[in-house]
mmCIF file of C-alpha atoms in Angstrom:
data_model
loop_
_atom_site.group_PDB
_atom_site.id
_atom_site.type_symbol
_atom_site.label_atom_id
_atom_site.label_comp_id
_atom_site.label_asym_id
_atom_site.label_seq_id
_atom_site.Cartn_x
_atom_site.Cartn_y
_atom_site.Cartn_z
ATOM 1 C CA UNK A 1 0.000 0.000 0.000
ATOM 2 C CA UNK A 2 2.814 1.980 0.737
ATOM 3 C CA UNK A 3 4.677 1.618 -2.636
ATOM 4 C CA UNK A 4 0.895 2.491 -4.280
ATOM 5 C CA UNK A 5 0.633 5.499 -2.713
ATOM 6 C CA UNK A 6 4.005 7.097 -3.357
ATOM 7 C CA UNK A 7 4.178 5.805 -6.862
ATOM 8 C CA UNK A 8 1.063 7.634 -7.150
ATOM 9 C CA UNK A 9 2.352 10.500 -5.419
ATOM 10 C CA UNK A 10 5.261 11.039 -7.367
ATOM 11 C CA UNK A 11 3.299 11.041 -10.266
ATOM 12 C CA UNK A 12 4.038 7.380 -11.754
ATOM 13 C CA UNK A 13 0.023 5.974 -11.357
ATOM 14 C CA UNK A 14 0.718 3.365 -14.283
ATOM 15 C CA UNK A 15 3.415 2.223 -11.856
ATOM 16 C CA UNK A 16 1.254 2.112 -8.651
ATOM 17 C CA UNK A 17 -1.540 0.034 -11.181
ATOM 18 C CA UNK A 18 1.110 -2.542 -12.086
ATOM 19 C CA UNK A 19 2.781 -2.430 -8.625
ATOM 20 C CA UNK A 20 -1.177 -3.405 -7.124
ATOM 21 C CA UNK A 21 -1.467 -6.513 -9.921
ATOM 22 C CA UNK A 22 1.754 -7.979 -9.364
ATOM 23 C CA UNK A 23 0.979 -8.316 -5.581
ATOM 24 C CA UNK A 24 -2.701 -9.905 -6.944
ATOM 25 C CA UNK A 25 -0.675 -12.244 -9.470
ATOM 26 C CA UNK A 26 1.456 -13.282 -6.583
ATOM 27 C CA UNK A 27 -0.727 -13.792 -3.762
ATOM 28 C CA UNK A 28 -3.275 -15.945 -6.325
ATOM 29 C CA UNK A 29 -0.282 -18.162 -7.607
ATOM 30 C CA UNK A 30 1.891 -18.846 -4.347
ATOM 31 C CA UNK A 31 -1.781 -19.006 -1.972
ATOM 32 C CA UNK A 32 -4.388 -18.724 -3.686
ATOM 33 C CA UNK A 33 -5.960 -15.623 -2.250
ATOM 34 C CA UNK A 34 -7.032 -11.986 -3.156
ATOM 35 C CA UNK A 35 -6.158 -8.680 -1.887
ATOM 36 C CA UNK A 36 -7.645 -7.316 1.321
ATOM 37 C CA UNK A 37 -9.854 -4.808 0.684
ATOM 38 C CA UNK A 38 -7.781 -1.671 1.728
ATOM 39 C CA UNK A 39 -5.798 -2.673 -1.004
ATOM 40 C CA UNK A 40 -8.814 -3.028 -3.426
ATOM 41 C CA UNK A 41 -9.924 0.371 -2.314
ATOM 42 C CA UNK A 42 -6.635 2.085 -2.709
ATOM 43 C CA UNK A 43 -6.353 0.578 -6.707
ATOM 44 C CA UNK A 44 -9.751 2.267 -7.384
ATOM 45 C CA UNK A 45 -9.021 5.259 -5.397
ATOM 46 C CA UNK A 46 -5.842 5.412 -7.831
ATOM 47 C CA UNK A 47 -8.128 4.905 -11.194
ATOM 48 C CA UNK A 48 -10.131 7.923 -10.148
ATOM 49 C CA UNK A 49 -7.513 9.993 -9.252
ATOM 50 C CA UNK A 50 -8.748 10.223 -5.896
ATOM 51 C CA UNK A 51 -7.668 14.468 -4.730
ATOM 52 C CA UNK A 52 -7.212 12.474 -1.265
ATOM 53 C CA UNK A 53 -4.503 10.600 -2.583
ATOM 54 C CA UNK A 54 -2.084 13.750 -3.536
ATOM 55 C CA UNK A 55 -1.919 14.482 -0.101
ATOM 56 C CA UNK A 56 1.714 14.099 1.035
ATOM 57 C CA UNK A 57 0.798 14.418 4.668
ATOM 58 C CA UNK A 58 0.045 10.617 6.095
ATOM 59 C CA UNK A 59 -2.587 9.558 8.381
ATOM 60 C CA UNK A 60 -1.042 9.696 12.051
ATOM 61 C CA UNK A 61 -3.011 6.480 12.916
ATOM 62 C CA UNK A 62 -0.695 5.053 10.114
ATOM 63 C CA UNK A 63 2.402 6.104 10.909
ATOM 64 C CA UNK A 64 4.940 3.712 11.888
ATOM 65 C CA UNK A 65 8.890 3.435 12.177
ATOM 66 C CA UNK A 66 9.846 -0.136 11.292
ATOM 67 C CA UNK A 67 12.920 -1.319 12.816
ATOM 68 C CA UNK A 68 15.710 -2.632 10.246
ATOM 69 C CA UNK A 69 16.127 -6.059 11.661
ATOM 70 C CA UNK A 70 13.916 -9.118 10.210
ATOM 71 C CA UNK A 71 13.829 -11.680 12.572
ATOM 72 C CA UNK A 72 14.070 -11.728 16.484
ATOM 73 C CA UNK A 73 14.579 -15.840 16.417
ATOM 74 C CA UNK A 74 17.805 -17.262 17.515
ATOM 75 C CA UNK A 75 19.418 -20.600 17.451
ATOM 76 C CA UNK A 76 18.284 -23.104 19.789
ATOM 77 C CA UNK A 77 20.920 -24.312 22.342
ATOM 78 C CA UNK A 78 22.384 -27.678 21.224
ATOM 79 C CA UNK A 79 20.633 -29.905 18.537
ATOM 80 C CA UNK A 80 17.350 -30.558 18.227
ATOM 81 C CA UNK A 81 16.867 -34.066 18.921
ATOM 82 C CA UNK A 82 14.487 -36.598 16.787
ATOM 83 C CA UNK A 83 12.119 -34.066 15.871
ATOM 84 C CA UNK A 84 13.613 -33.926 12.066
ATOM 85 C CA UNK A 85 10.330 -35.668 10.304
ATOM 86 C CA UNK A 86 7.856 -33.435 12.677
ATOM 87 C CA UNK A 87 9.679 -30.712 11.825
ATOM 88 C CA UNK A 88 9.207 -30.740 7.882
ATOM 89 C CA UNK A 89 5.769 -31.916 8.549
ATOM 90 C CA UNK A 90 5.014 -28.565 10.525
ATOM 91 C CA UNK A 91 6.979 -26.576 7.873
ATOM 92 C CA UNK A 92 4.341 -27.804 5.248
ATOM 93 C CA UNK A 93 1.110 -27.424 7.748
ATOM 94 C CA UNK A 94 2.825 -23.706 8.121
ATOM 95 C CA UNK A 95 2.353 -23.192 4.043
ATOM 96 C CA UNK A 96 -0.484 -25.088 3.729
ATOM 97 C CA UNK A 97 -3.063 -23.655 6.434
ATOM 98 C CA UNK A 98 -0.957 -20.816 7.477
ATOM 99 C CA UNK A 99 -2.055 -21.212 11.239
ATOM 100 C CA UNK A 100 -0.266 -24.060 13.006
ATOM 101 C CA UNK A 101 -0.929 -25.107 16.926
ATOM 102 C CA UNK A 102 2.322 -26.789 18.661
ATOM 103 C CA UNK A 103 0.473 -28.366 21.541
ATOM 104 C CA UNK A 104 1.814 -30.785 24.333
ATOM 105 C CA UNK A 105 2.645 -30.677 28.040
ATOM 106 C CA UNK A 106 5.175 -28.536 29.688
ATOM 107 C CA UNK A 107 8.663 -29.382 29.245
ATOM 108 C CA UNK A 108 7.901 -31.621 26.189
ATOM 109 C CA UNK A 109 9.655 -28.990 24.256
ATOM 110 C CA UNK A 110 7.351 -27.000 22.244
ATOM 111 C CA UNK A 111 9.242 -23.624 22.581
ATOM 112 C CA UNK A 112 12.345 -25.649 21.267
ATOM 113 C CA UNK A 113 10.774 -26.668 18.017
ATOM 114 C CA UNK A 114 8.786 -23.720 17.063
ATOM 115 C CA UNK A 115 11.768 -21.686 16.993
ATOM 116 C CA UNK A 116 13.128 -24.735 14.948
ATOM 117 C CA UNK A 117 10.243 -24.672 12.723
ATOM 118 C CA UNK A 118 10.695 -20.808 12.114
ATOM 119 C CA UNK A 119 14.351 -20.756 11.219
ATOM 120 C CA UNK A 120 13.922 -23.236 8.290
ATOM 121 C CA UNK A 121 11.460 -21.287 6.740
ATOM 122 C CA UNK A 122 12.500 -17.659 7.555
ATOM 123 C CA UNK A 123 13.735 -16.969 4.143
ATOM 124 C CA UNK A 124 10.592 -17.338 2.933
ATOM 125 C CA UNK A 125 9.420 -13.865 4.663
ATOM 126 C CA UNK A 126 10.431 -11.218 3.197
ATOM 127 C CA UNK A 127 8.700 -8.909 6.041
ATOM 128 C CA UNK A 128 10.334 -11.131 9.122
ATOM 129 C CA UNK A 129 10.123 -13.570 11.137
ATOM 130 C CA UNK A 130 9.282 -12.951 14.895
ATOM 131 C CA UNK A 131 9.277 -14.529 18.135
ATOM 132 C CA UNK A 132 6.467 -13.316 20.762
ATOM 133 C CA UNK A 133 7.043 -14.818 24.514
ATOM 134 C CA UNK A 134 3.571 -14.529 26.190
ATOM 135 C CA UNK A 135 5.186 -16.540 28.818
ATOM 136 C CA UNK A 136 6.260 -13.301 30.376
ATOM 137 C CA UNK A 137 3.454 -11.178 29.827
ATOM 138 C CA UNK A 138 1.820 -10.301 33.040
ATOM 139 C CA UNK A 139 -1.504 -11.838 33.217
ATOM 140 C CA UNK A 140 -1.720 -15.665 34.734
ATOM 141 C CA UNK A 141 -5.380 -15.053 35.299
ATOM 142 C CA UNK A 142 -5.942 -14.857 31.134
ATOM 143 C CA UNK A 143 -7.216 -11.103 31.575
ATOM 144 C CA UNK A 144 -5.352 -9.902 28.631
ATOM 145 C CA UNK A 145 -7.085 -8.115 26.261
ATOM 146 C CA UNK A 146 -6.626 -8.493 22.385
ATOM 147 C CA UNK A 147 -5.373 -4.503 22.251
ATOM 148 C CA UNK A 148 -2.684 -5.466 25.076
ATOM 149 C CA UNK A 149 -1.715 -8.068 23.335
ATOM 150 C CA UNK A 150 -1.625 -6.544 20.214
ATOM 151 C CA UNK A 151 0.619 -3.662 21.775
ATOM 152 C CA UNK A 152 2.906 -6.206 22.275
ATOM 153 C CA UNK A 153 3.172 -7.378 18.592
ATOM 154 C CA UNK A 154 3.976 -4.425 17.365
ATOM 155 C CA UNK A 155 6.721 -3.650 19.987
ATOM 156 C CA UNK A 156 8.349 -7.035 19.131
ATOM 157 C CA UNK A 157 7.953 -5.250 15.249
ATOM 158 C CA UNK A 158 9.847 -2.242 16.328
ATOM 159 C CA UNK A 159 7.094 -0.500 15.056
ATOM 160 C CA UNK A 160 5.699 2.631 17.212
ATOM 161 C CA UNK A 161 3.495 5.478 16.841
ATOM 162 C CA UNK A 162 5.045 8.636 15.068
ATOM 163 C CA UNK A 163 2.790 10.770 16.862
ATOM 164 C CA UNK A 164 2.715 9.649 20.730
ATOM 165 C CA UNK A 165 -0.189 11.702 21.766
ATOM 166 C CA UNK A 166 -2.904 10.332 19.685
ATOM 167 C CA UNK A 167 -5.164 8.339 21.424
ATOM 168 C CA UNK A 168 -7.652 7.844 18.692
ATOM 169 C CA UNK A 169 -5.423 4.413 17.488
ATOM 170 C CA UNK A 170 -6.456 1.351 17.925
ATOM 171 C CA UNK A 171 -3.638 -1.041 18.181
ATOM 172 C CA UNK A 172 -5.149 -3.937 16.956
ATOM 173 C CA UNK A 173 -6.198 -2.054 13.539
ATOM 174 C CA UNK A 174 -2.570 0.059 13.650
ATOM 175 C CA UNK A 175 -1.209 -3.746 13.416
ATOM 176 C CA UNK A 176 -3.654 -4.884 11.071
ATOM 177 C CA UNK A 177 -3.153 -1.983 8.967
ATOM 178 C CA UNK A 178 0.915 -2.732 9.064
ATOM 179 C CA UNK A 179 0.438 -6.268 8.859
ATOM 180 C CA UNK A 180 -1.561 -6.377 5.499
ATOM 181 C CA UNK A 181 0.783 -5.585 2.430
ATOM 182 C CA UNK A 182 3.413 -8.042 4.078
ATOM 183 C CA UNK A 183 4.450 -11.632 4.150
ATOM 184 C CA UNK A 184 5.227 -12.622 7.560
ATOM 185 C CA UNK A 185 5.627 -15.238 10.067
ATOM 186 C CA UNK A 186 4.410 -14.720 13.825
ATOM 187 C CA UNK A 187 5.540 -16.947 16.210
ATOM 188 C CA UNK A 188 3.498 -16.592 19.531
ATOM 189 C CA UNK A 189 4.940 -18.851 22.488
ATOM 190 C CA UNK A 190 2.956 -19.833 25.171
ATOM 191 C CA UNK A 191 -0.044 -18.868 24.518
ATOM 192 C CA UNK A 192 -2.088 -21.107 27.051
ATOM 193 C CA UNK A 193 -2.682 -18.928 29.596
ATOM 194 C CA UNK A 194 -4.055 -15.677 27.232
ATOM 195 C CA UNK A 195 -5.790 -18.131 24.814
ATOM 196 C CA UNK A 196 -9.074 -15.845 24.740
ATOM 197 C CA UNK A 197 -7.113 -12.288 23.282
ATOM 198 C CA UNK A 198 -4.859 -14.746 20.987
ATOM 199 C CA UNK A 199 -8.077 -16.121 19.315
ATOM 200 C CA UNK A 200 -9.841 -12.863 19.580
ATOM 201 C CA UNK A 201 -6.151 -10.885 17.423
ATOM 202 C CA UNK A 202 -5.305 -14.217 15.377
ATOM 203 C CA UNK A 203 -8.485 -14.779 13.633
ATOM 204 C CA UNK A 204 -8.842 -11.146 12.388
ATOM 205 C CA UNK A 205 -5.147 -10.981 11.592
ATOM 206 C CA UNK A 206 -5.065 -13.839 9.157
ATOM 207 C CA UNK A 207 -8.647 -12.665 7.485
ATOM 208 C CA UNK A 208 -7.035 -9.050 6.750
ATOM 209 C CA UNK A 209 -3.516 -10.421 6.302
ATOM 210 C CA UNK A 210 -3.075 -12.595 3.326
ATOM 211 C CA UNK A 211 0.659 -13.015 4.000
ATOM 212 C CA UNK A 212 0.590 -13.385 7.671
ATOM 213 C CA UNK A 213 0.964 -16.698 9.021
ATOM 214 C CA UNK A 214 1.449 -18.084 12.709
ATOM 215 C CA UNK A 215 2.810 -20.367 14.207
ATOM 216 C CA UNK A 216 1.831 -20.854 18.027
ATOM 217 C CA UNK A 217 2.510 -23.150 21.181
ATOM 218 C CA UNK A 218 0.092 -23.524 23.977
ATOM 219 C CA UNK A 219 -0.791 -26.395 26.301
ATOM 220 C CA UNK A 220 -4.220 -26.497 24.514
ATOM 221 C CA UNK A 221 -5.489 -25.560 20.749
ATOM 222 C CA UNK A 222 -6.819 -22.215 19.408
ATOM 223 C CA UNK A 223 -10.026 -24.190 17.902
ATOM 224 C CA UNK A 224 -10.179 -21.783 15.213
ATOM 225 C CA UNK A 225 -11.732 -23.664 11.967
ATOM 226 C CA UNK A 226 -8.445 -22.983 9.939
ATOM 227 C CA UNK A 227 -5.768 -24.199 12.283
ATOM 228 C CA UNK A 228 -3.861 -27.238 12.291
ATOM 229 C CA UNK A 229 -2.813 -28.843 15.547
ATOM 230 C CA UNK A 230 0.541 -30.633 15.992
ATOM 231 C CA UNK A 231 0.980 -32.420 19.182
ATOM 232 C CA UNK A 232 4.606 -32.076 20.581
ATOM 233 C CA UNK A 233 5.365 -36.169 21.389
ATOM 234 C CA UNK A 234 7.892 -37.068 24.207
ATOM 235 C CA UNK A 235 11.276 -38.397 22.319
ATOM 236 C CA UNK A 236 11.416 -42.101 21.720
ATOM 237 C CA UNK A 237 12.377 -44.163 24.238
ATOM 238 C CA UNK A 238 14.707 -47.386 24.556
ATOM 239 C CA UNK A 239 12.519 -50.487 24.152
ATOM 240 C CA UNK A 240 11.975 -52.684 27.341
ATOM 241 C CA UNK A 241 14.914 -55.245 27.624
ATOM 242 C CA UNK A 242 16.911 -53.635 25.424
ATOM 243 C CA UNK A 243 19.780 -51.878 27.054
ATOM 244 C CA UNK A 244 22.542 -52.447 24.559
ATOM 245 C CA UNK A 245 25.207 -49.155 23.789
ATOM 246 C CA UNK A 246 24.018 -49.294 20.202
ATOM 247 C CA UNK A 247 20.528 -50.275 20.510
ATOM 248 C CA UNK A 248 20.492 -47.523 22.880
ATOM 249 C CA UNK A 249 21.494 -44.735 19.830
ATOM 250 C CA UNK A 250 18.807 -45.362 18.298
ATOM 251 C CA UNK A 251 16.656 -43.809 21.366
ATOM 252 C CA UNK A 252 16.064 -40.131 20.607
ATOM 253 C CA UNK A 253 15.426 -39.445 24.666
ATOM 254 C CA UNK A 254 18.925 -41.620 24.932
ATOM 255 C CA UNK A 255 20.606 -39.103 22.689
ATOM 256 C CA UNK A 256 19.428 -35.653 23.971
ATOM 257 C CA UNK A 257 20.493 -37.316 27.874
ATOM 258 C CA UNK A 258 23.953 -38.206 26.420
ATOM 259 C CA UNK A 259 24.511 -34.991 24.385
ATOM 260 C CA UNK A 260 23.264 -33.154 27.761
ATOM 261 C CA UNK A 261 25.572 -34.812 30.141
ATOM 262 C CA UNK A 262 28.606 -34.805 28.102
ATOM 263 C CA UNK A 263 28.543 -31.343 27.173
ATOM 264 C CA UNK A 264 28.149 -30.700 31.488
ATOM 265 C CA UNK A 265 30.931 -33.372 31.923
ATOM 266 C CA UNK A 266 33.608 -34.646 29.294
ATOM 267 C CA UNK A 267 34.339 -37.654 31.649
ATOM 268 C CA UNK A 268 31.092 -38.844 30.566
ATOM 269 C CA UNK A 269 30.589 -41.638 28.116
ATOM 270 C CA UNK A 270 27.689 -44.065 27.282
ATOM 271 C CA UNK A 271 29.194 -47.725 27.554
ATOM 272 C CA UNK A 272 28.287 -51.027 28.504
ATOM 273 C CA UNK A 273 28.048 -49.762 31.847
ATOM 274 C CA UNK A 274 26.109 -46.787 32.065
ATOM 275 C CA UNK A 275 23.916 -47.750 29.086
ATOM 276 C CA UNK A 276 21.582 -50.011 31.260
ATOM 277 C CA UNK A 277 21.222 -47.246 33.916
ATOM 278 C CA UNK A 278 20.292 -44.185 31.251
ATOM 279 C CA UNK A 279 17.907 -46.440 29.444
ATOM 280 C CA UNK A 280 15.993 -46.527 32.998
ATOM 281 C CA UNK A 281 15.748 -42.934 33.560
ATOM 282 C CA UNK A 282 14.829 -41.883 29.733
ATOM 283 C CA UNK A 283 11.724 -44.542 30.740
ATOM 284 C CA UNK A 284 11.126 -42.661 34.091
ATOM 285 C CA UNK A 285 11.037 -39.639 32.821
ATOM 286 C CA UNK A 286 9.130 -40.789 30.563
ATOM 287 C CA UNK A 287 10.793 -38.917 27.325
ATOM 288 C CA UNK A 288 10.171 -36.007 28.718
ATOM 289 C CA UNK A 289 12.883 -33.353 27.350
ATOM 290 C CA UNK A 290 13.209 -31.065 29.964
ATOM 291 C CA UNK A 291 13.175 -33.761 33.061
ATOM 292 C CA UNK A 292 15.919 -35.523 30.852
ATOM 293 C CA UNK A 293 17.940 -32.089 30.550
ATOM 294 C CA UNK A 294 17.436 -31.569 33.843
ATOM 295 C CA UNK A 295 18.649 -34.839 35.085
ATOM 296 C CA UNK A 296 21.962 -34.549 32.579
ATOM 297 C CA UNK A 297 23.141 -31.380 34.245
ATOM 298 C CA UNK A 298 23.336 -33.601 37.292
ATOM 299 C CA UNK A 299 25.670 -36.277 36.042
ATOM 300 C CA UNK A 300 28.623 -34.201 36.698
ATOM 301 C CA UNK A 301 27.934 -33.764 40.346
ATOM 302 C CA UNK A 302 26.285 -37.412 41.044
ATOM 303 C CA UNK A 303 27.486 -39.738 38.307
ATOM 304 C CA UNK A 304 25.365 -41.345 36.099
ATOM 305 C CA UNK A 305 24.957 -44.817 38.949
ATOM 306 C CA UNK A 306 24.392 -42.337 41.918
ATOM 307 C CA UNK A 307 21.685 -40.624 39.384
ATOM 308 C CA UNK A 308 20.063 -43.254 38.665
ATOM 309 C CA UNK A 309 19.545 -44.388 42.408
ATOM 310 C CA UNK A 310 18.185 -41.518 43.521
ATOM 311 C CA UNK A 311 15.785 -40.763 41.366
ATOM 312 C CA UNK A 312 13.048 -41.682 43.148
ATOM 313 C CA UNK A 313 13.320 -38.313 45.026
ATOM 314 C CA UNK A 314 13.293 -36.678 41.124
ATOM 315 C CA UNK A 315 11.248 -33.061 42.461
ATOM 316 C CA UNK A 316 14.002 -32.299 44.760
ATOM 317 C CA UNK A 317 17.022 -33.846 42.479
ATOM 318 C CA UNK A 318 15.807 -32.296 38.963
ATOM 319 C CA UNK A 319 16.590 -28.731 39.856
ATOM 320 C CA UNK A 320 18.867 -26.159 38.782
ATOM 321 C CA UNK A 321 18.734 -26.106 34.951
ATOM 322 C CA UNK A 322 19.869 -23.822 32.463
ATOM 323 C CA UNK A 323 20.354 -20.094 33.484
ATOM 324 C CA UNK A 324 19.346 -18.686 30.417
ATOM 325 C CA UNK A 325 16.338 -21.120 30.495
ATOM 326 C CA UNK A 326 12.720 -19.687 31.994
ATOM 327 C CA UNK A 327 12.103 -19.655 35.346
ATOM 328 C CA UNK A 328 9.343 -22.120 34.915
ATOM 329 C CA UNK A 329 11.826 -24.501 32.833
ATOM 330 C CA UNK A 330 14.703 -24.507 35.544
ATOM 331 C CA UNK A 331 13.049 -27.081 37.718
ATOM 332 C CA UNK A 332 10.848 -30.081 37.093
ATOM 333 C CA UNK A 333 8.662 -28.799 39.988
ATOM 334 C CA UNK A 334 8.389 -25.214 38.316
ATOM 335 C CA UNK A 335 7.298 -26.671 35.263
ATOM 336 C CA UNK A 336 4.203 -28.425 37.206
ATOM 337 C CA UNK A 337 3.149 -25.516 39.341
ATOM 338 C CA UNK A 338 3.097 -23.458 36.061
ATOM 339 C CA UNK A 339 0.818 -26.539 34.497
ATOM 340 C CA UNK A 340 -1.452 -26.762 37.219
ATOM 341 C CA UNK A 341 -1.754 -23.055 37.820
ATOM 342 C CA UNK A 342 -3.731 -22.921 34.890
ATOM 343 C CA UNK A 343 -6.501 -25.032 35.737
ATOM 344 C CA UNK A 344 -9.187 -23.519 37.302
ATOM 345 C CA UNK A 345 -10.460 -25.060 40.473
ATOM 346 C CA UNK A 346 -13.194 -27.873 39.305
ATOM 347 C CA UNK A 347 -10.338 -28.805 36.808
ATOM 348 C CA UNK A 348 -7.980 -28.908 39.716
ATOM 349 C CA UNK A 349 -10.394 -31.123 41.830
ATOM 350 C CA UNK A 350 -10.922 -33.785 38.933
ATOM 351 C CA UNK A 351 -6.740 -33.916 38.182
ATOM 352 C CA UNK A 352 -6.800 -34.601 42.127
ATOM 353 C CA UNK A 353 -9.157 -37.450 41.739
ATOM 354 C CA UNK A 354 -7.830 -38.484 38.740
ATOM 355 C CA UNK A 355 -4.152 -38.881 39.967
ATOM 356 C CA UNK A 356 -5.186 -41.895 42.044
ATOM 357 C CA UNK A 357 -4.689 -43.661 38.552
ATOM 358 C CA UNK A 358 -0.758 -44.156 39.161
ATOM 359 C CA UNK A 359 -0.348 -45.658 35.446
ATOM 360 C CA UNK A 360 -3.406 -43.888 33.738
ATOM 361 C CA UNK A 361 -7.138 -44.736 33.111
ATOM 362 C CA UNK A 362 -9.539 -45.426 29.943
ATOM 363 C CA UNK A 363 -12.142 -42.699 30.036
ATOM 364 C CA UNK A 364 -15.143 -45.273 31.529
ATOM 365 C CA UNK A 365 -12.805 -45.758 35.051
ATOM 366 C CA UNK A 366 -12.507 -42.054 35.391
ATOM 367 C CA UNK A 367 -16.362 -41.292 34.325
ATOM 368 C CA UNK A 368 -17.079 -43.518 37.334
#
């Protein structure tokens, strides 16, 4: 819209035409869709020579300063461990639907993949590619609104108001409005505990925003009719019985503990004699990345035998993680209390019940 209007302006309105029917040629070949209709509005406003569009002055409400960088995503520590097939598979479901739902419990590595998922395709948006952490937004009880939230967008943009004293803005339109003429990728983390302003920002985003899409994680789906939902899997663990070195490779949740604890402690190797004893806790802990991170940064203080025998006691044990890691990510504990925090209390009373099912239920025990 931009380009339109100062083509236009600078008295080249063949230029702004062709300028408005390559971005319809596009948009129809690579996705199948149609210009919003601000665009549509400002192609007819140019084939009537509309006297409001030789006005060099811009609407406040539209002015923006864009910062220079593209993306805000950086590399994920280490590798990223037997998620390669999911990976391409959410790359495609990113193209194909253009809203994508990472879902899965906490710790089960969510955060780790969409940022994965993001870098591969990056190139492919022009506009950026940005990372939104509504982990740290303040507002546990889901009160956000969908203009708070879209405030936030558009600071992780770098985009601001020129004029600071206009109140008359809505932010959600402002990012709308900036949002519309580009091809971007949105990646909002966390969203589980503001799920009612990300539905209430998303949907509208994507109907205005032809070249917008998003990628989100949350502990539960958007249920919007156009996403796709991806549920984040534990990594594969060892099979029962066998606790060979090499049959033990093969284990994704074997891998990520061995990377973990050898880049804590070089002494560490996986042999005949520690294999047994990390196949055991990858099963305890179920595949679970984080409690399997968590346990690695351990070996170098316990050894992988001491470890292993005291991980009954795993709350107190899996602690200290990662200092760069959230808050909620540093213990296996934290990652609970965040988890059950959002539950409200009838959903906390049935989990209670519920958890007298040591090794799970079929959904006639717990209906009884």
């Amino acid at each position: 819209a931009a380009q339109m209007r100062a083509l236009y302006q600078a008295d080249r309105p063949a230029e702004a035409l062709d300028s408005f029917a390559e971005f319809r040629r596009s948009l129809d070949e690579e996705l199948g869709l149609t210009p919003g209709p601000a665009l549509v509005e400002l192609q007819r406003a140019i084939l009537r020579h509309d006297p409001q569009l030789a006005r060099r002055e811009p609407d406040p409400a539209a002015v923006v300063t864009v910062a220079r960088a593209r993306t805000n995503l950086s590399a994920p520590a280490g590798n990223l461990i037997g998620r390669g097939d999911a990976l391409a598979e959410v790359r495609r479901l990113l193209f194909e639907r253009r809203l994508v739902t990472l879902t899965g419990p906490g710790g089960v590595g969510k955060t780790r993949m969409a940022v994965a998922a993001a870098e591969g395709v990056a190139a492919e948006f022009p506009d950026g590619a940005w990372l939104v952490e509504l982990a740290r937004t303040d507002a546990a009880d889901g009160s956000m609104d969908p203009r708070d939230l879209a405030e936030l967008v558009l600071g992780v943009l770098g985009i601001r108001e020129s004029v600071p004293d206009d109140r008359t803005d809505d932010p959600v339109r402002r990012l709308a409005g900036v949002l519309a003429p580009q091809r971007v990728l949105l990646v909002l983390d966390n969203c589980e505990h503001v799920l009612d302003a990300v539905v209430r920002l998303v949907g509208p985003l994507l109907d205005s925003a032809p070249g917008l899409h998003v990628l989100t994680t949350s502990q539960e789906s958007l249920r919007l009719t156009r996403e796709a939902v991806w549920p984040v899997l534990p990594l594969e663990l060892p099979p029962p019985g066998q606790d060979g070195v090499e049959e033990l490779r093969a284990s994704s949740a074997v891998q990520l503990f061995a990377e973990r604890a050898a880049a804590g402690d070089p002494a560490f190797v996986l042999d005949d004699t520690t294999a047994p004893m990390i196949a055991e806790m990858c099963r305890r802990l179920d595949g679970l990345p984080l409690a399997l991170e968590l346990a690695a940064t351990r070996v170098r203080a316990l050894g992988v035998r001491e470890l292993h025998d005291r991980l009954d006691d795993r709350f107190r044990l899996l602690t200290g993680g990662y200092r760069d890691a959230p808050r909620r990510h540093r213990t296996l504990q934290a990652t609970i209390d965040w988890s059950w925090s959002l539950l409200d209390p009838r959903e906390q009373s049935v989990l209670r019940r519920l958890a007298v099912f040591a090794d799970g239920c079929c959904l006639e025990a717990a209906e009884e």
